[in-house]
C-alpha positions as MATLAB code, in Angstrom:
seq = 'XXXXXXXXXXXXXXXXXXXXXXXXXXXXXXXXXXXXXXXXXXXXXXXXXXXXXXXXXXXXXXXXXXXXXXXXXXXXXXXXXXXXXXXXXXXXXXXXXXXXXXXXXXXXXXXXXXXXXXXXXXXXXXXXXXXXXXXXXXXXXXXXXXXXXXXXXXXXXXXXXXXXXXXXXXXXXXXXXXXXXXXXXXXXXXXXXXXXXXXXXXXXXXXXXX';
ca = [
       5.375  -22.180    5.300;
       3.829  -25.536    4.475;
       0.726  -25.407    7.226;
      -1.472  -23.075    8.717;
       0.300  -23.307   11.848;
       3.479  -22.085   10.612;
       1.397  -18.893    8.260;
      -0.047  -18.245   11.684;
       3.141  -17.537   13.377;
       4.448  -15.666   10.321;
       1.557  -12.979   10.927;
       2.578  -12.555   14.586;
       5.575  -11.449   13.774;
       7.582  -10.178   17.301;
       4.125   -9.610   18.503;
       3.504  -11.714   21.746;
       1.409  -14.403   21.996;
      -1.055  -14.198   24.965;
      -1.359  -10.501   23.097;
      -1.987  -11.827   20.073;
      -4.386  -14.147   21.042;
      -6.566  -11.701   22.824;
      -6.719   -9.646   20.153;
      -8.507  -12.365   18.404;
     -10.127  -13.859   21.311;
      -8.907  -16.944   21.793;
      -6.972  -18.143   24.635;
      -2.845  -18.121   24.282;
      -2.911  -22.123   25.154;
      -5.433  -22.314   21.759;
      -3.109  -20.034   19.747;
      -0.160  -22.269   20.751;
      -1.941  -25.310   19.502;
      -2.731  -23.723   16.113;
       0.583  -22.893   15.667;
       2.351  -25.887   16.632;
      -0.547  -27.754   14.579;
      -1.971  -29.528   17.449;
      -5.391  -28.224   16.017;
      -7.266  -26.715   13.727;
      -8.318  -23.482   13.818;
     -12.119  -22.718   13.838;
     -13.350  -20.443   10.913;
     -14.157  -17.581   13.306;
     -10.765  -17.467   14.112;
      -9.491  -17.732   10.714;
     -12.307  -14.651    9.187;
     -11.336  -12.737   12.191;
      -7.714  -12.730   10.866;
      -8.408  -12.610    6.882;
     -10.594   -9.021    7.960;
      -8.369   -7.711   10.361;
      -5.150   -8.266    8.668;
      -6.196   -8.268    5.135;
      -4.675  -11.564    4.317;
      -6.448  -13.401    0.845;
      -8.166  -16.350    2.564;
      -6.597  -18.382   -0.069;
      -2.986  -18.561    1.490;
      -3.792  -18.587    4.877;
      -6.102  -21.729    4.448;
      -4.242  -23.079    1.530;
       0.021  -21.736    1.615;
       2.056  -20.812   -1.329;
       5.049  -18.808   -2.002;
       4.113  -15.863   -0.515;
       0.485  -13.907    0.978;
      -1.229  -13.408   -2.404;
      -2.408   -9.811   -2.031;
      -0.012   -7.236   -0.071;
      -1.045   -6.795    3.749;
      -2.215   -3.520    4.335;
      -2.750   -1.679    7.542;
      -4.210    1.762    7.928;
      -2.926    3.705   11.553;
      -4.495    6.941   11.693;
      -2.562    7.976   14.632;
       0.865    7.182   13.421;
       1.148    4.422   15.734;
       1.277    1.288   14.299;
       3.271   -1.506   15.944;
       5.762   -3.848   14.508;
       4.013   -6.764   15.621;
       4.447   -8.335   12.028;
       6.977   -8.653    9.583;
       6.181   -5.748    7.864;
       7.611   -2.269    7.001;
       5.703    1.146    7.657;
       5.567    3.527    4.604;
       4.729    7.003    5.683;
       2.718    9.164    4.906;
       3.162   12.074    2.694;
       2.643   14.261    5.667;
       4.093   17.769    4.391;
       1.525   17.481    1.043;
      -1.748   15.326    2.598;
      -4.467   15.861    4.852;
      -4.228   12.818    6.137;
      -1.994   11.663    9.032;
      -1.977    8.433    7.835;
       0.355    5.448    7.585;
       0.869    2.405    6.165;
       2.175   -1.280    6.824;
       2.510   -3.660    4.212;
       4.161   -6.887    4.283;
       7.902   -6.306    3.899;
       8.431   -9.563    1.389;
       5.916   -8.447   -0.450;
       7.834   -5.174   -0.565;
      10.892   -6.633   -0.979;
       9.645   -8.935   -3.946;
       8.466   -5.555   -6.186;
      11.957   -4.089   -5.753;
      10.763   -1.384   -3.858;
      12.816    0.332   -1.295;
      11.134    1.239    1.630;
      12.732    4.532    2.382;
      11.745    5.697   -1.026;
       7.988    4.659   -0.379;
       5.442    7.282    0.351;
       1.289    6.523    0.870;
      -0.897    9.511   -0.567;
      -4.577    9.768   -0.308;
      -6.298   10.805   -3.217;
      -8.820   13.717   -2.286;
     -10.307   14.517   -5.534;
     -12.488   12.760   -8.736;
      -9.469   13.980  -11.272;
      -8.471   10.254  -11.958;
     -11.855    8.800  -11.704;
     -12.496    5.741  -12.098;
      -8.859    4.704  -12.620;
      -8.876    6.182   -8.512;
     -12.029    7.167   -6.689;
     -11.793    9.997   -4.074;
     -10.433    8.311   -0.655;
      -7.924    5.896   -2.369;
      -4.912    5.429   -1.426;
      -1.919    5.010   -3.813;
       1.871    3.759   -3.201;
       4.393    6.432   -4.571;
       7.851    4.968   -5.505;
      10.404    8.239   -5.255;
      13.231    6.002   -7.130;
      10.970    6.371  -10.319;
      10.884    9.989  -11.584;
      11.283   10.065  -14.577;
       9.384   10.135  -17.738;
      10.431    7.012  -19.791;
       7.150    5.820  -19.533;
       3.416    6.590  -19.722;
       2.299    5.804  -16.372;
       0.396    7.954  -13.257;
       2.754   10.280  -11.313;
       2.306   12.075   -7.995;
       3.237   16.145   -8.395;
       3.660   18.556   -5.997;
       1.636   21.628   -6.275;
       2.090   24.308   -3.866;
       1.496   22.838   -0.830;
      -0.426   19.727   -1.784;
      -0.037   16.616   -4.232;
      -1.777   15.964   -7.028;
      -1.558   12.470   -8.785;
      -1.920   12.521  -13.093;
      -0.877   10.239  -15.903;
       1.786   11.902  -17.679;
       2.862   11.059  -21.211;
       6.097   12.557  -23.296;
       5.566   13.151  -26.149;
       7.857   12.744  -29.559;
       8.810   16.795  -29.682;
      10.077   16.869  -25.235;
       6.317   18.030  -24.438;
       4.894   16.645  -21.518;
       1.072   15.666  -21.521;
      -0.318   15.749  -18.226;
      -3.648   14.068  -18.435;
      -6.328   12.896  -15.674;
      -8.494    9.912  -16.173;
     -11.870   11.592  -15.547;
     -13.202   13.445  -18.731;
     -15.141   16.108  -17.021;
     -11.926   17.755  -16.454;
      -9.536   19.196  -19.290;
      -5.719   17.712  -19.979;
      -2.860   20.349  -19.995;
       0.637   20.434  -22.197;
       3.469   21.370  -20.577;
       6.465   22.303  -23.128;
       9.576   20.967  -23.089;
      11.206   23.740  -21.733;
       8.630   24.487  -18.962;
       9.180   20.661  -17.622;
      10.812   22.198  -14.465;
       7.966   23.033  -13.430;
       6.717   19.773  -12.935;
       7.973   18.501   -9.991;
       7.486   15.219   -9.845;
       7.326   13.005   -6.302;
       7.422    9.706   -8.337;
       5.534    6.960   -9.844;
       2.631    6.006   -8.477;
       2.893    1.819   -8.429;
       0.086    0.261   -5.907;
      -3.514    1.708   -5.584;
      -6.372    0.666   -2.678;
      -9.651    2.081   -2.019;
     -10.104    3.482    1.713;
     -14.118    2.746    2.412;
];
C-alpha cells in the first residue's frame, strides 16, 4: 500500500462506500477520489479517521509494512460489523462484567502468531496489577499459552470471575503468584496444589479503556 489512497481503501474493508463516506462526512464522489488518488485528503478527514479507527497517523499519512499500532475497536453491544479487515476477539463473557468485544486488525493478528479462536479480551476491574494495568484496561489473553515456562502475567479463573497476576515457578515446582501493586500481599502456591490454578492463558496485549 504505497499511497494514501490505497491505506484508505484497506480500512474500508467490505464496508460500502457511500456508507463509509457518511460516516466521515464526506461525500462518496470525494471518498472515490481519495482513493483512486485523484486528491488529497483534507486533515479533517484524515484526524477523523486516525480517532475513530485508532490508526497511528504515521502510516496512514506516511505507509509502511503494516498499521504501526494494532486497530482496536470497542462494541459494547456485541455488534460490531466487519466493515474492515479485521477479526473480532470476544469477550470473556462467562468471567467479565463487561459485554464487550473487540476488533483488531487481522494482519496485525496474524503477524504475532496469534490464533484468533484462542483470543479472549478481559477487562481488568481491580488496582491488583497497578501500574503495570490500571482499573478499566483491557488486556488480550492468548489460551494457546498456558503454561508456566515463563515469568509473565496470566489470566486465572476464580470462581466465577477472572483475575489477571504475574506468575513465576520457581526452582523447587512452587508457583509464585504475584500482583504488581504493593499494597496487596503475593501468595505461594505448592507444587502439588498447582491444580488449583486454573489458568485461562497468557496475557500478551494490554490498552487502557478511558
Amino acid at each position: 500500500m504505497k499511497t494514501i489512497g490505497e491505506r484508505l481503501r484497506f480500512l474500508r474493508g467490505k464496508q460500502k462506500l457511500p456508507d463509509f463516506a457518511q460516516r466521515f462526512g464526506v461525500s462518496k464522489s470525494t471518498l472515490g477520489r481519495y482513493e483512486k488518488g485523484i486528491s488529497l485528503p483534507d486533515a479533517g478527514f484524515l484526524a477523523a479517521i486516525c480517532q475513530q479507527l485508532h490508526v497511528c497517523p504515521q502510516w496512514l499519512l506516511m505507509g509502511g509494512e503494516k498499521p504501526c499500532q494494532p486497530f482496536v475497536k470497542d462494541c459494547p453491544s456485541g455488534a460490531c460489523d466487519d466493515s474492515g479487515p479485521s477479526c473480532i476477539v470476544r469477550d470473556y463473557a462467562n468471567l467479565s462484567s463487561f459485554k464487550t468485544f473487540m476488533d483488531f486488525f487481522q494482519n496485525w493478528v496474524v503477524d504475532q502468531g496469534f490464533e484468533v479462536d484462542k483470543l479472549l479480551s478481559v477487562r481488568v476491574t481491580g488496582d491488583s496489577m497497578a501500574p503495570t494495568f490500571a482499573a478499566g484496561s483491557l488486556v488480550l489473553v492468548d489460551m494457546n499459552q498456558p503454561d508456566l515456562s515463563a515469568d509473565a502475567i496470566f489470566a486465572l479463573r476464580q470462581d466465577e470471575k477472572v483475575i489477571v497476576r504475574r506468575l513465576q515457578k520457581m526452582v523447587n515446582g512452587d508457583v509464585h503468584v504475584k500482583t504488581d501493586n504493593p499494597r496487596y500481599e503475593d501468595q505461594i502456591v505448592r507444587s502439588e496444589s498447582l491444580p488449583i490454578l486454573d489458568i485461562v492463558g497468557r496475557v500478551v496485549w494490554a490498552g487502557v479503556h478511558l
